[in-house]
Short mmCIF file of C-alpha atoms in Angstrom, two decimals:
data_model
loop_
_atom_site.label_atom_id
_atom_site.label_comp_id
_atom_site.label_asym_id
_atom_site.label_seq_id
_atom_site.Cartn_x
_atom_site.Cartn_y
_atom_site.Cartn_z
CA MET A 1 62.90 20.37 68.37
CA GLY A 2 59.85 19.01 66.63
CA CYS A 3 57.62 22.11 66.53
CA TYR A 4 57.46 25.82 67.30
CA GLU A 5 55.87 25.22 70.72
CA GLU A 6 58.85 23.09 71.77
CA LEU A 7 61.24 25.80 70.61
CA LEU A 8 59.41 28.45 72.63
CA ALA A 9 59.55 26.22 75.71
CA TYR A 10 63.35 26.32 75.82
CA PRO A 11 64.42 28.79 78.56
CA GLU A 12 67.85 29.23 76.95
CA ILE A 13 66.29 30.95 73.93
CA ALA A 14 65.93 34.70 74.54
CA ALA A 15 64.66 35.86 71.15
CA VAL A 16 63.06 34.49 68.00
CA TYR A 17 62.75 35.57 64.39
CA ILE A 18 59.29 34.91 62.94
CA SER A 19 58.99 34.42 59.17
CA VAL A 20 55.93 32.19 58.92
CA PRO A 21 53.24 33.01 56.29
CA ASN A 22 51.91 36.57 56.71
CA GLY A 23 48.55 35.54 58.10
CA LEU A 24 50.25 33.77 61.02
CA HIS A 25 52.56 36.61 62.10
CA GLY A 26 50.26 37.99 64.78
CA GLU A 27 49.43 34.60 66.28
CA TRP A 28 53.03 33.47 66.66
CA ALA A 29 54.29 36.86 67.79
CA ILE A 30 51.82 36.80 70.68
CA LYS A 31 52.66 33.18 71.54
CA SER A 32 56.37 34.02 71.52
CA LEU A 33 55.92 37.07 73.74
CA GLN A 34 53.82 35.06 76.18
CA ALA A 35 56.63 32.50 76.26
CA GLY A 36 59.02 35.24 77.37
CA LYS A 37 60.83 35.76 74.07
CA HIS A 38 61.82 38.97 72.34
CA VAL A 39 60.54 39.01 68.76
CA LEU A 40 61.96 40.10 65.41
CA LEU A 41 58.82 39.89 63.28
CA GLU A 42 59.01 39.68 59.51
CA LYS A 43 57.05 42.22 57.49
CA PRO A 44 54.17 42.76 57.18
CA PHE A 45 53.92 43.09 60.95
CA THR A 46 50.42 41.58 61.01
CA SER A 47 47.40 41.24 58.72
CA ASN A 48 45.53 44.27 60.10
CA GLY A 49 45.64 47.13 62.59
CA LEU A 50 43.65 45.37 65.29
CA GLU A 51 46.04 42.44 65.31
CA ALA A 52 49.05 44.78 65.38
CA ARG A 53 47.61 46.55 68.42
CA ARG A 54 47.23 43.21 70.20
CA VAL A 55 50.89 42.38 69.54
CA PHE A 56 52.07 45.74 70.90
CA GLU A 57 49.86 45.42 73.97
CA GLU A 58 51.19 41.94 74.65
CA ALA A 59 54.79 43.10 74.26
CA GLU A 60 54.16 45.88 76.76
CA ARG A 61 52.44 43.52 79.19
CA CYS A 62 55.27 40.99 78.96
CA GLY A 63 58.04 43.58 79.04
CA LYS A 64 59.57 42.27 75.82
CA ILE A 65 60.87 43.85 72.62
CA VAL A 66 59.09 43.36 69.30
CA VAL A 67 60.58 44.84 66.11
CA GLU A 68 59.24 44.65 62.57
CA ALA A 69 61.89 43.27 60.21
CA PHE A 70 61.55 46.12 57.73
CA HIS A 71 65.26 45.97 57.00
CA ARG A 72 65.72 48.97 54.70
CA GLN A 73 64.79 51.51 57.41
CA PHE A 74 67.89 50.60 59.43
CA HIS A 75 70.44 51.51 56.75
CA PRO A 76 72.49 54.73 57.21
CA ALA A 77 71.06 56.19 53.98
CA ALA A 78 67.52 55.86 55.36
CA HIS A 79 68.62 57.60 58.56
CA VAL A 80 70.08 60.44 56.50
CA VAL A 81 66.83 60.98 54.60
CA LYS A 82 64.90 60.99 57.86
CA SER A 83 67.31 63.47 59.46
CA LEU A 84 67.14 65.81 56.45
CA ILE A 85 63.38 66.05 56.81
CA ALA A 86 63.43 66.22 60.61
CA SER A 87 65.94 69.09 60.53
CA GLY A 88 63.24 71.41 59.21
CA LYS A 89 65.70 73.21 56.91
CA PHE A 90 63.57 72.37 53.87
CA GLY A 91 60.22 73.22 55.44
CA ASP A 92 57.16 71.01 55.75
CA ILE A 93 56.46 68.03 53.51
CA LYS A 94 54.02 68.81 50.69
CA ARG A 95 53.79 65.47 48.88
CA THR A 96 55.47 62.08 48.59
CA PHE A 97 55.70 59.39 45.94
CA ALA A 98 56.97 55.89 46.72
CA ARG A 99 57.69 53.27 44.08
CA THR A 100 58.51 49.64 44.82
CA THR A 101 58.91 47.27 41.88
CA ILE A 102 60.23 43.74 41.58
CA PRO A 103 61.19 42.26 38.17
CA LYS A 104 58.87 39.63 36.78
CA GLY A 105 59.91 36.12 37.78
CA THR A 106 61.77 37.19 40.93
CA ILE A 107 59.02 35.67 43.08
CA PRO A 108 58.01 32.23 41.69
CA GLY A 109 54.34 31.58 41.07
CA SER A 110 54.40 28.83 43.70
CA ASP A 111 55.54 31.23 46.44
CA ILE A 112 53.20 31.41 49.47
CA ARG A 113 53.02 35.20 49.14
CA TRP A 114 50.65 34.67 46.22
CA ARG A 115 48.24 32.68 48.41
CA CYS A 116 45.40 34.85 49.67
CA SER A 117 44.45 32.45 52.49
CA LEU A 118 47.85 32.98 54.11
CA GLY A 119 48.03 36.75 54.08
CA GLY A 120 45.05 38.83 53.00
CA GLU A 121 45.05 41.71 50.51
CA VAL A 122 44.72 45.46 50.05
CA SER A 123 41.17 46.55 49.30
CA THR A 124 41.25 50.38 49.39
CA ALA A 125 43.34 51.01 46.30
CA THR A 126 43.41 50.45 42.56
CA PHE A 127 44.99 47.07 42.02
CA GLU A 128 46.06 44.54 39.43
CA GLU A 129 45.09 40.95 40.12
CA HIS A 130 47.57 38.12 40.07
CA ASN A 131 46.98 35.86 37.09
CA LYS A 132 46.75 32.68 39.21
CA ASP A 133 44.62 33.94 42.10
CA LYS A 134 42.28 36.87 41.46
CA ARG A 135 42.08 37.54 45.20
CA VAL A 136 45.76 38.47 45.33
CA ASP A 137 47.13 41.81 44.11
CA SER A 138 50.40 41.76 42.17
CA ALA A 139 50.34 45.55 41.69
CA LEU A 140 48.59 48.54 43.22
CA TRP A 141 48.34 52.31 42.92
CA ALA A 142 47.18 54.19 46.00
CA ASP A 143 46.55 57.84 46.91
CA LEU A 144 46.62 58.87 50.54
CA LEU A 145 45.99 62.24 52.15
CA PHE A 146 47.47 62.96 55.58
CA ASP A 147 46.23 65.79 57.77
CA LEU A 148 48.88 67.83 59.59
CA GLN A 149 48.69 70.43 62.30
CA GLY A 150 47.67 73.89 61.18
CA GLY A 151 45.29 72.62 58.53
CA LYS A 152 48.06 71.45 56.18
CA THR A 153 47.92 68.18 54.27
CA VAL A 154 50.40 65.82 52.61
CA ASP A 155 49.44 64.09 49.37
CA SER A 156 51.10 60.68 49.16
CA LYS A 157 51.10 58.35 46.18
CA ILE A 158 52.20 54.71 46.24
CA TYR A 159 52.99 52.45 43.31
CA MET A 160 53.87 48.81 43.87
CA ASP A 161 54.41 46.13 41.24
CA MET A 162 55.68 42.65 42.12
CA ASN A 163 55.50 41.51 38.50
CA GLN A 164 57.32 44.31 36.67
CA PRO A 165 57.89 43.39 32.98
CA ASN A 166 61.53 43.21 31.86
CA LEU A 167 63.00 44.78 28.75
CA ALA A 168 63.35 42.18 26.00
CA VAL A 169 62.00 39.68 28.54
CA VAL A 170 65.28 39.38 30.49
CA ILE A 171 66.66 42.87 31.32
CA PRO A 172 65.24 44.57 34.46
CA ARG A 173 64.13 48.20 34.05
CA ALA A 174 66.83 49.65 36.29
CA TRP A 175 65.47 53.20 36.16
CA GLU A 176 62.36 51.92 37.95
CA LEU A 177 64.17 50.50 40.95
CA PRO A 178 62.44 51.25 44.28
CA SER A 179 62.54 54.97 45.02
CA ILE A 180 60.99 57.60 47.26
CA GLU A 181 60.45 61.25 46.31
CA ILE A 182 59.66 63.73 49.06
CA GLU A 183 58.73 67.26 48.06
CA CYS A 184 59.14 69.82 50.82
CA GLU A 185 58.48 73.55 50.73
CA LYS A 186 62.09 74.43 49.88
CA ALA A 187 63.50 71.28 48.31
CA THR A 188 62.70 67.91 46.76
CA ILE A 189 64.52 64.87 48.16
CA TYR A 190 64.85 61.73 46.03
CA PHE A 191 66.07 58.44 47.51
CA TYR A 192 66.97 55.94 44.76
CA ASN A 193 66.98 52.20 45.54
CA HIS A 194 65.66 52.48 49.07
CA MET A 195 65.02 48.71 49.16
CA MET A 196 68.66 47.58 48.85
CA PRO A 197 70.75 50.71 49.52
CA HIS A 198 73.76 48.65 50.61
CA LEU A 199 74.18 47.49 47.00
CA PHE A 200 73.79 50.92 45.43
CA HIS A 201 71.84 54.09 46.12
CA TYR A 202 71.92 57.84 45.90
CA ILE A 203 70.11 60.72 47.57
CA SER A 204 69.49 63.81 45.46
CA ILE A 205 68.39 67.14 46.89
CA TYR A 206 66.92 69.71 44.52
CA ASP A 207 66.99 73.17 46.08
CA LYS A 208 63.97 75.14 44.87
CA VAL A 209 65.66 78.46 45.65
CA THR A 210 69.03 77.95 43.94
CA LYS A 211 67.69 75.47 41.35
CA HIS A 212 70.75 73.35 42.15
CA THR A 213 70.79 69.57 42.70
CA THR A 214 73.30 67.82 44.96
CA TYR A 215 73.91 64.07 45.10
CA GLN A 216 74.94 62.09 48.16
CA LYS A 217 75.65 58.48 49.12
CA TYR A 218 75.86 57.08 52.63
CA TYR A 219 77.28 53.65 53.36
CA ASN A 220 78.93 54.65 56.63
CA TYR A 221 76.95 57.10 58.75
CA GLY A 222 77.00 57.11 62.54
CA PRO A 223 79.37 56.06 65.35
CA LYS A 224 78.95 52.32 64.72
CA CYS A 225 78.68 51.55 61.03
CA ASP A 226 80.47 49.49 58.42
CA PRO A 227 80.22 50.22 54.68
CA HIS A 228 80.12 46.47 54.04
CA TRP A 229 77.08 45.83 56.23
CA SER A 230 73.80 45.02 54.52
CA THR A 231 70.45 46.40 55.60
CA TYR A 232 69.84 43.06 57.33
CA ARG A 233 73.00 43.41 59.42
CA TYR A 234 71.96 46.89 60.54
CA GLN A 235 68.53 45.51 61.38
CA LEU A 236 70.00 42.72 63.50
CA GLU A 237 72.37 45.10 65.29
CA THR A 238 69.44 47.35 66.18
CA PHE A 239 67.38 44.42 67.46
CA VAL A 240 70.22 43.10 69.63
CA TYR A 241 70.82 46.55 71.11
CA LYS A 242 67.13 46.91 72.00
CA VAL A 243 67.01 43.43 73.54
CA ARG A 244 70.00 44.33 75.72
CA GLY A 245 68.26 47.50 76.87
CA ARG A 246 70.50 49.91 74.98
CA GLU A 247 69.81 52.45 72.28
CA PRO A 248 71.34 51.61 68.88
CA LYS A 249 74.43 53.58 67.89
CA HIS A 250 73.57 53.67 64.20
#
């Protein structure tokens, strides 16, 4: 196979994984769907909302599955956090804070993710420019306000840093690993290391009534799980189930 078009022309291929530069995600997702392929599309899904809508519309028109490869959401620990909130036992969400940091040097300066022409950038937040291309953000702080039914709101804060300084140059700041804090009316839920929970994570629940904190870990949650599976394995299992017309069992 000499090019992507030739690959898409093969009738034996039922699904494709797209990991081209960010700015090309939408284009190749649509081409793949039109070629009759199911699509596992690397994050970010597309460069903007309009393009994302076009991909979804094309998937619906073609009767094919398209899934964003946001691997961490498929891990059992992520399902547990979601179920805790959905249960309603802790009341409505009041605020959230999400932190995602990557130690300096993890992504080489030559990586295409630093190239603005291949992906675009965030423009509605406070940001820190990358030292080699001022059009690219290496860090950002954002405040969002979501309106809920009944006049309630949720205040959400986001902090992302892809160039996090290390201690003494070489030691990552482990206490700043990716985390999500969700404050509800009756409890505060904290999910530590949401990015790679298969390596290590914990979920803490602080009960505002009893003032007691419990800690939980979930590597095996659901009827079809394996504590040795990575987030990527769970993601692939989910995609295969959807392609085969079945609901995932995990």
